[in-house]
mmCIF file of N, CA and C in Angstrom:
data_model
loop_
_atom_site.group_PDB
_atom_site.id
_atom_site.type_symbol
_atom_site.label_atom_id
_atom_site.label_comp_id
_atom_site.label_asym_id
_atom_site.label_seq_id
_atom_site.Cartn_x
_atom_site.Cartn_y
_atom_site.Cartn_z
ATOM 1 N N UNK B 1 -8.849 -1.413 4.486
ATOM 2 C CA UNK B 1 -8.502 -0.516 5.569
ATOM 3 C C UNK B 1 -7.888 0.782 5.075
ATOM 4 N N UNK B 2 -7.265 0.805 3.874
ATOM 5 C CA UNK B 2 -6.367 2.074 3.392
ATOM 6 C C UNK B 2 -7.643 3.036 3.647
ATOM 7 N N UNK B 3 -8.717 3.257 3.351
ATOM 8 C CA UNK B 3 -10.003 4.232 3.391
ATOM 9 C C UNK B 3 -9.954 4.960 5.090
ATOM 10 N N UNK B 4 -9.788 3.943 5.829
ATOM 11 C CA UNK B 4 -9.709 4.209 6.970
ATOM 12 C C UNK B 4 -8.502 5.129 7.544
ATOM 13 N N UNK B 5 -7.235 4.765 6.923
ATOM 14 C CA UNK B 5 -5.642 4.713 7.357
ATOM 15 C C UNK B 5 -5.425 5.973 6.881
ATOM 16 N N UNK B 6 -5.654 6.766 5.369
ATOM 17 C CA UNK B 6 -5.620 7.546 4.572
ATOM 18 C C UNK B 6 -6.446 8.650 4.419
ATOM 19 N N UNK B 7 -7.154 8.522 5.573
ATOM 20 C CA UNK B 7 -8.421 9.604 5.935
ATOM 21 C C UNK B 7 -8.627 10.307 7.291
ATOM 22 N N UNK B 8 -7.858 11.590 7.165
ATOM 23 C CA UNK B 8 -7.252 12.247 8.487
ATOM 24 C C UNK B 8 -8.533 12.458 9.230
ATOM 25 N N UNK B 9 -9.747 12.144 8.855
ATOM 26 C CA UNK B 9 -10.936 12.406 9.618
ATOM 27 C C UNK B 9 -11.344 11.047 10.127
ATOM 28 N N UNK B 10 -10.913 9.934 9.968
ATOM 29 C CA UNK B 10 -10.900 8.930 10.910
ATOM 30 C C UNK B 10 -10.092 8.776 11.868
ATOM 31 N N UNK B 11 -10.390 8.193 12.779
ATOM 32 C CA UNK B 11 -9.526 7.814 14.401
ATOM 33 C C UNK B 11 -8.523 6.774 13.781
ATOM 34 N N UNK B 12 -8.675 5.964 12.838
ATOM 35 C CA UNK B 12 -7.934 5.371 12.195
ATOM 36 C C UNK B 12 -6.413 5.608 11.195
ATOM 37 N N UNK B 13 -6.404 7.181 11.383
ATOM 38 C CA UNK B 13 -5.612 7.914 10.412
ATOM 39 C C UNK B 13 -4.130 7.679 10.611
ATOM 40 N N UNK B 14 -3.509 6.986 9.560
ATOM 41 C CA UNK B 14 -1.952 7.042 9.915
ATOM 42 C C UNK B 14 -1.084 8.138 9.291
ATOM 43 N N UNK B 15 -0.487 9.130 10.173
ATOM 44 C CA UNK B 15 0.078 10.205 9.569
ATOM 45 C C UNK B 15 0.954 10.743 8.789
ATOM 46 N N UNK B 16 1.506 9.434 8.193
ATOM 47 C CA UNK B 16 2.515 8.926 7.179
ATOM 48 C C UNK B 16 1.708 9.202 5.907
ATOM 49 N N UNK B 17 0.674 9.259 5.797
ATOM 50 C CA UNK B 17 -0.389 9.374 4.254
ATOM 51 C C UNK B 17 -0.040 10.877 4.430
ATOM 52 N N UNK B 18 0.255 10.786 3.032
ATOM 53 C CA UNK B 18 -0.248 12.574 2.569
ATOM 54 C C UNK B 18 -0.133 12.957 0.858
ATOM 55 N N UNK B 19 -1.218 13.741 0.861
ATOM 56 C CA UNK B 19 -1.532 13.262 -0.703
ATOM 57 C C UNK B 19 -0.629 13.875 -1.818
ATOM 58 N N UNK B 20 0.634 14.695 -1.155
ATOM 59 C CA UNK B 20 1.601 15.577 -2.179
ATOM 60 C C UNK B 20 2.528 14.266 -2.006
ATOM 61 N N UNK B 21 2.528 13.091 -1.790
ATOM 62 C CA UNK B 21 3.818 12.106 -1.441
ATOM 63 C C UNK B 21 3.343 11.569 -2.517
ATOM 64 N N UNK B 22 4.440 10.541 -3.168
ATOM 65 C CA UNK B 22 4.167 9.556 -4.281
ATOM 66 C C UNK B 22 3.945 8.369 -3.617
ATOM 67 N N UNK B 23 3.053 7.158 -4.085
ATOM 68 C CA UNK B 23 2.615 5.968 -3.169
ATOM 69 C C UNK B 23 3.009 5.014 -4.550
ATOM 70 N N UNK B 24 3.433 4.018 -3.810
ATOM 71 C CA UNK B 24 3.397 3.027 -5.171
ATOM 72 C C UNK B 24 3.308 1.575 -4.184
ATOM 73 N N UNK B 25 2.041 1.002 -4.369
ATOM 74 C CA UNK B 25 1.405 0.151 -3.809
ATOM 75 C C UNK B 25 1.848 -0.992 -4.736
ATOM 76 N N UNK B 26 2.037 -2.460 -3.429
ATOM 77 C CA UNK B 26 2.201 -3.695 -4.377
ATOM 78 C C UNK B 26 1.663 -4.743 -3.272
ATOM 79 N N UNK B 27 1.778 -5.600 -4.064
ATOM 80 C CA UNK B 27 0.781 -6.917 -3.112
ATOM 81 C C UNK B 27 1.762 -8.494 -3.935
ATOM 82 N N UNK B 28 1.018 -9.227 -3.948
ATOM 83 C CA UNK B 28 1.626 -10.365 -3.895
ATOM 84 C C UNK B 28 1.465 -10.308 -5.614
ATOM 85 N N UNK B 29 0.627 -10.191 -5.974
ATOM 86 C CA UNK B 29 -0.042 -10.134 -7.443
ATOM 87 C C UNK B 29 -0.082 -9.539 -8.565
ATOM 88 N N UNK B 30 -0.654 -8.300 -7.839
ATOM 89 C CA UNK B 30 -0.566 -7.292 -8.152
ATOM 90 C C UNK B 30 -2.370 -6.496 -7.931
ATOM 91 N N UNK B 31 -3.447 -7.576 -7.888
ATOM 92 C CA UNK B 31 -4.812 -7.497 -7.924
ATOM 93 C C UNK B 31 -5.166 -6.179 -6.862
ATOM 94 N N UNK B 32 -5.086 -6.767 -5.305
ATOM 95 C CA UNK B 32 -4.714 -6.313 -4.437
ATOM 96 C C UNK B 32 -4.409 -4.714 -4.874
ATOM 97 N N UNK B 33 -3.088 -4.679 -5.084
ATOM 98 C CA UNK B 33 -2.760 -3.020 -5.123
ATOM 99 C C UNK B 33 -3.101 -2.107 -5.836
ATOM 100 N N UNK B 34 -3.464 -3.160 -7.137
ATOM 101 C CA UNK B 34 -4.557 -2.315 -8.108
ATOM 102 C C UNK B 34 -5.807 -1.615 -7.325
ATOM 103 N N UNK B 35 -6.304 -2.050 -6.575
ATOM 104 C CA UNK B 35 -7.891 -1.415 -6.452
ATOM 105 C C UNK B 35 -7.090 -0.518 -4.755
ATOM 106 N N UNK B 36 -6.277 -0.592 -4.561
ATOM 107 C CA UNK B 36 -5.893 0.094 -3.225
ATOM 108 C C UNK B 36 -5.581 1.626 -4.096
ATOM 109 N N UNK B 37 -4.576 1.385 -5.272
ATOM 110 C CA UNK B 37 -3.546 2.742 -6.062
ATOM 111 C C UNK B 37 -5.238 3.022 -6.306
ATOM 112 N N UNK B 38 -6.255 2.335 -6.938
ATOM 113 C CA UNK B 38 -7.441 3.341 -7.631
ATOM 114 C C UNK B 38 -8.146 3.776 -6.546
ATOM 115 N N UNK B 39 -8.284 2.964 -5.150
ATOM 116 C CA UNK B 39 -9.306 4.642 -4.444
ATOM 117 C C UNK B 39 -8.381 5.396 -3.670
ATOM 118 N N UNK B 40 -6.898 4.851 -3.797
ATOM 119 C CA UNK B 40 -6.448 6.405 -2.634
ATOM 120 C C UNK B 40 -6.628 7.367 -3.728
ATOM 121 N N UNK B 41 -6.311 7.172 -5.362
ATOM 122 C CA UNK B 41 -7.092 8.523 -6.604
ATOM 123 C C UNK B 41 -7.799 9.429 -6.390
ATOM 124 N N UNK B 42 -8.914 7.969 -5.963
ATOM 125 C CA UNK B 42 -10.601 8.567 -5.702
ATOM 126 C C UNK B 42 -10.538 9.444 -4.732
ATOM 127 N N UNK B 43 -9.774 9.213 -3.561
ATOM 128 C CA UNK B 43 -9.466 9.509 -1.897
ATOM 129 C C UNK B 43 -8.810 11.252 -2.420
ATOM 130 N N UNK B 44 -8.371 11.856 -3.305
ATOM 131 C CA UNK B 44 -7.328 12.738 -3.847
ATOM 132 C C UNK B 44 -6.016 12.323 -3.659
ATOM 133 N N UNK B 45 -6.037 11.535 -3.571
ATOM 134 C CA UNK B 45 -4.211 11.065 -3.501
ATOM 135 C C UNK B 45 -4.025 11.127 -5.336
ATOM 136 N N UNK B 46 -3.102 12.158 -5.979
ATOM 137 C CA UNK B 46 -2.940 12.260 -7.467
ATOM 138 C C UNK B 46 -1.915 11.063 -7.944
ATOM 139 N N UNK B 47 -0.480 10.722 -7.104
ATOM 140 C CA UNK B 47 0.188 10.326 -7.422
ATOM 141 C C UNK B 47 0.456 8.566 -6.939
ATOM 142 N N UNK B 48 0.068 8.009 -7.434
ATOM 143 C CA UNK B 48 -0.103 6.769 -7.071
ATOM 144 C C UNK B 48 -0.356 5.400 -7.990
ATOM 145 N N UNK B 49 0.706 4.329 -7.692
ATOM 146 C CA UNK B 49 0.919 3.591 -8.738
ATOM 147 C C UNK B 49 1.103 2.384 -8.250
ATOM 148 N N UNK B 50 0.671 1.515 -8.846
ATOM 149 C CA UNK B 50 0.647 0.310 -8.300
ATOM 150 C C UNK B 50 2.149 -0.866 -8.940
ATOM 151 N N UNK B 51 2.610 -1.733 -8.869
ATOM 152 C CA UNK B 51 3.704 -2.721 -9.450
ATOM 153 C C UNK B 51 2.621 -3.638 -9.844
ATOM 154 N N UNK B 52 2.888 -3.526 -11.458
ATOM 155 C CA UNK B 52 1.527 -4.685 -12.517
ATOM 156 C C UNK B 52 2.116 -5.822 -12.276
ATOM 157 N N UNK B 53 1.747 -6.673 -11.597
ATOM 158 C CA UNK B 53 2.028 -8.335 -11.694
ATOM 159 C C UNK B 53 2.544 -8.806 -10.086
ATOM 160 N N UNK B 54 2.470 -7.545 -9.279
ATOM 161 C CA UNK B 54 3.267 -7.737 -7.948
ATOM 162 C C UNK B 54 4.338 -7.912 -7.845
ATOM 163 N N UNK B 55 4.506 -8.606 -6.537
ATOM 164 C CA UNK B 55 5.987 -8.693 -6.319
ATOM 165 C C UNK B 55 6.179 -10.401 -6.891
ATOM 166 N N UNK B 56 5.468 -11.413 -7.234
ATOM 167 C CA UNK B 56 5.756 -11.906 -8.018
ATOM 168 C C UNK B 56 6.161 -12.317 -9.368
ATOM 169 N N UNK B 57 5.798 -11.048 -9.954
ATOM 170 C CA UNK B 57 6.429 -10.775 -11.384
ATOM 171 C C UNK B 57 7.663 -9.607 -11.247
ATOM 172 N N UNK B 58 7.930 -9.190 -10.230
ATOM 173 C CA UNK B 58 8.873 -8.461 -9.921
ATOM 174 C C UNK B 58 10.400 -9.067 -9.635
ATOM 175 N N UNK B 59 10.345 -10.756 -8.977
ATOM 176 C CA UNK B 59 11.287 -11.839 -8.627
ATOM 177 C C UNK B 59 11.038 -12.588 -9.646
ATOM 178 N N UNK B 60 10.548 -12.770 -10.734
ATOM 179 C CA UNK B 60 10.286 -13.450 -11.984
ATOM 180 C C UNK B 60 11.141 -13.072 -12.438
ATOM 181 N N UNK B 61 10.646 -11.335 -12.841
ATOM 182 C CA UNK B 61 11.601 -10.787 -13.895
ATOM 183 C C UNK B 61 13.217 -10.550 -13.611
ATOM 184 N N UNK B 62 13.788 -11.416 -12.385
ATOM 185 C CA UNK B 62 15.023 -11.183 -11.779
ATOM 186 C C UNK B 62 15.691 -10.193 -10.998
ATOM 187 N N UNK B 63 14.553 -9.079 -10.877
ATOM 188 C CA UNK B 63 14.599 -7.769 -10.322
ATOM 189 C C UNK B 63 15.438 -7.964 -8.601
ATOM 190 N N UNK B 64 15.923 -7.250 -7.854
ATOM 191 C CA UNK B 64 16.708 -7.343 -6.715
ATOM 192 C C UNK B 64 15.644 -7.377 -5.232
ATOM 193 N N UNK B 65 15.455 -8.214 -4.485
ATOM 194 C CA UNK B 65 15.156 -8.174 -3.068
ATOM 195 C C UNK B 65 15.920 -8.253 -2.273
ATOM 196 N N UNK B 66 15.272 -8.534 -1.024
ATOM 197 C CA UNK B 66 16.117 -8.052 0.083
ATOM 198 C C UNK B 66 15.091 -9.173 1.454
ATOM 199 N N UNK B 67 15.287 -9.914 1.791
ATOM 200 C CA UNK B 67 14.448 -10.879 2.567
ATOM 201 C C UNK B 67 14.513 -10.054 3.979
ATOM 202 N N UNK B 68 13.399 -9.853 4.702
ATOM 203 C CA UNK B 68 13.030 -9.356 5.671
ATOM 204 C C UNK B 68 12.191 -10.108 6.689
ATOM 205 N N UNK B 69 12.287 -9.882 7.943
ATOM 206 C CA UNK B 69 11.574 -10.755 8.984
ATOM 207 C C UNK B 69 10.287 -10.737 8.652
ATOM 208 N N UNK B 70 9.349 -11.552 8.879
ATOM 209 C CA UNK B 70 7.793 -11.584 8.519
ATOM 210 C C UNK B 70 6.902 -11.893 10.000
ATOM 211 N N UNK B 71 6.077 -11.331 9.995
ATOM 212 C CA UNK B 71 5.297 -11.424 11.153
ATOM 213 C C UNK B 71 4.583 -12.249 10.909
ATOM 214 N N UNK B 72 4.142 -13.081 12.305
ATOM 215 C CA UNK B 72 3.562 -13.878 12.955
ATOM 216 C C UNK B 72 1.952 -13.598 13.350
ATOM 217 N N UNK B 73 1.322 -13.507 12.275
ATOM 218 C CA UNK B 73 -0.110 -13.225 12.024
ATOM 219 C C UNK B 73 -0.857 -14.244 12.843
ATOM 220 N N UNK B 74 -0.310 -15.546 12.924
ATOM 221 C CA UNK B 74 -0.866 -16.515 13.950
ATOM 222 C C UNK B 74 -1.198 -16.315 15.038
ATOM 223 N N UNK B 75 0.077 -16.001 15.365
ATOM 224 C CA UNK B 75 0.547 -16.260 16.992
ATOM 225 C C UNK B 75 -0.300 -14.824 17.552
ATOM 226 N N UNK B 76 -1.024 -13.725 16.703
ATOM 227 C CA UNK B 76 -1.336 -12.798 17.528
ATOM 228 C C UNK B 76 -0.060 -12.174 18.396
#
């Protein structure tokens, strides 16, 4: 969806993207945010970086969180 979200010429466009901002994308893994940080690139987004290993090598390496409410993807 980022193609969609990140592309002011879709109806889809969230206006929070903008390509002079720094993005640093992460996912559970890290797989995930890898191929998201390489086409917002493609997209001209210059500054953009992904967390290598996710946020599971991020709570590995003892690094600090912060537990937050999680949505209910089920329940719609």
């Amino acid at each position: 969806m980022v193609e969609f979200w990140a592309d002011p010429e879709t109806e889809y466009y969230h206006d929070f993207f903008h390509p002079e901002k720094r993005y640093v994308c992460y996912c559970n893994e890290g797989g995930r945010s890898a191929l998201v940080a390489k086409r917002l690139r493609e997209m001209g987004y210059p500054d953009v970086a992904h967390l290598e290993g996710g946020f599971t090598a991020w709570k590995a390496d003892g690094r600090e969180t912060v537990a937050v409410e999680q949505r209910d993807y089920a329940g719609h």
